[in-house]
């Protein structure tokens, strides 16, 4: 038994945030029925063309789901949706608040409903479009990311991931609560609020100091040495966080106590001088030699690797082949061990129409009629 075996999740989802939440639920055993537009489906299917017939985003966030293509604006399509909702334990949605309200679904009292919006359901931004990079900008993340005068968005969809993880956790809590009370709950979350929650630390730092931490590229804005240091064949990322680690690093390179490097704050003030000193000390060492030397004196460090090296990382020993439309890809299992996990396929658009509608009680004749009327 997997933790969510028997739990039925119906999701009116697209893009990344809600699909990521439902992917996490599917990993735990939930039956996730993904409702997509006939003909086009979730627009994230075609963000890129790196994974068979679907994008890397879609392959990542839709493992183990069932796809039903359905015109929910057609009266017969609406009947199918109503039957799905009646059979569901969880209903998730990231349609716009206006479209979601227009549906006017009859929601059972025991149903757990999760609604994701861009900026929330009221306030001056309620009707604005919200995508990951826009939310990174609005919450201040872009202003903190980069180096010097150059700003940058984070290299992955952090706002979508933040919202997906928080929605996933909220659904699990709601299922636990329903098990005690028998009652469902209506959960509401926005991309903006999910990202704003992650921005607490830099926000508190700015409020307490009167200024945002400076953009410092791959280096930590308020700790040094904490970032990449060049060596003979690449770079090693240092993470010196306390006096003991600093003293051991000084012993490794033969650096005597100096006032300008005596505290974390003074090392940050003299970061450029310290960086040059370290790189002179390490310039003749390869990254592997430097990492071994740092490990030997217990100074935290890591290799600075390319994303192309991640599939061959020595710490990642377990990979699985996942079927996708047009082929298969190698993926990692969930990062938390302890539950059984067997990856389902990434579905073709409408691949499970017949199976799901028969489960809902539709006859073959009714299915044929729905197809003729382009409902599916």
XYZ file of N, CA, C and O in Angstrom, residues 224 259-261 265-275:
60
model
N 31.460 35.355 4.054
C 32.629 35.120 3.194
C 33.698 34.383 3.992
O 33.821 34.600 5.205
N 43.626 41.405 10.869
C 42.457 42.167 11.326
C 41.398 42.284 10.240
O 40.208 42.203 10.507
N 41.850 42.476 8.992
C 40.871 42.691 7.916
C 40.031 41.448 7.634
O 38.974 41.536 7.009
N 40.483 40.260 8.108
C 39.710 39.036 7.899
C 39.249 38.425 9.229
O 38.850 37.267 9.274
N 31.886 39.770 9.077
C 31.581 41.082 8.485
C 32.809 41.698 7.823
O 32.714 42.278 6.730
N 33.972 41.568 8.451
C 35.175 42.158 7.855
C 35.612 41.370 6.617
O 36.131 41.947 5.653
N 35.377 40.067 6.624
C 35.713 39.291 5.434
C 34.795 39.660 4.265
O 35.234 39.665 3.108
N 33.530 39.966 4.549
C 32.625 40.420 3.498
C 33.094 41.769 2.954
O 33.109 41.996 1.733
N 33.526 42.671 3.845
C 33.996 43.992 3.405
C 35.231 43.875 2.522
O 35.430 44.651 1.590
N 36.068 42.886 2.812
C 37.313 42.704 2.058
C 37.222 41.463 1.155
O 38.234 40.803 0.910
N 36.042 41.197 0.647
C 35.809 39.981 -0.133
C 36.753 39.871 -1.333
O 37.309 38.819 -1.612
N 36.948 40.959 -2.088
C 37.782 40.904 -3.293
C 39.225 40.560 -2.954
O 39.865 39.748 -3.639
N 39.757 41.172 -1.895
C 41.127 40.873 -1.488
C 41.254 39.416 -1.051
O 42.233 38.724 -1.394
N 40.248 38.947 -0.281
C 40.265 37.567 0.195
C 40.152 36.589 -0.978
O 40.859 35.562 -1.022
N 39.336 36.919 -1.948
C 39.159 36.049 -3.104
C 40.480 35.894 -3.869
O 40.858 34.782 -4.258
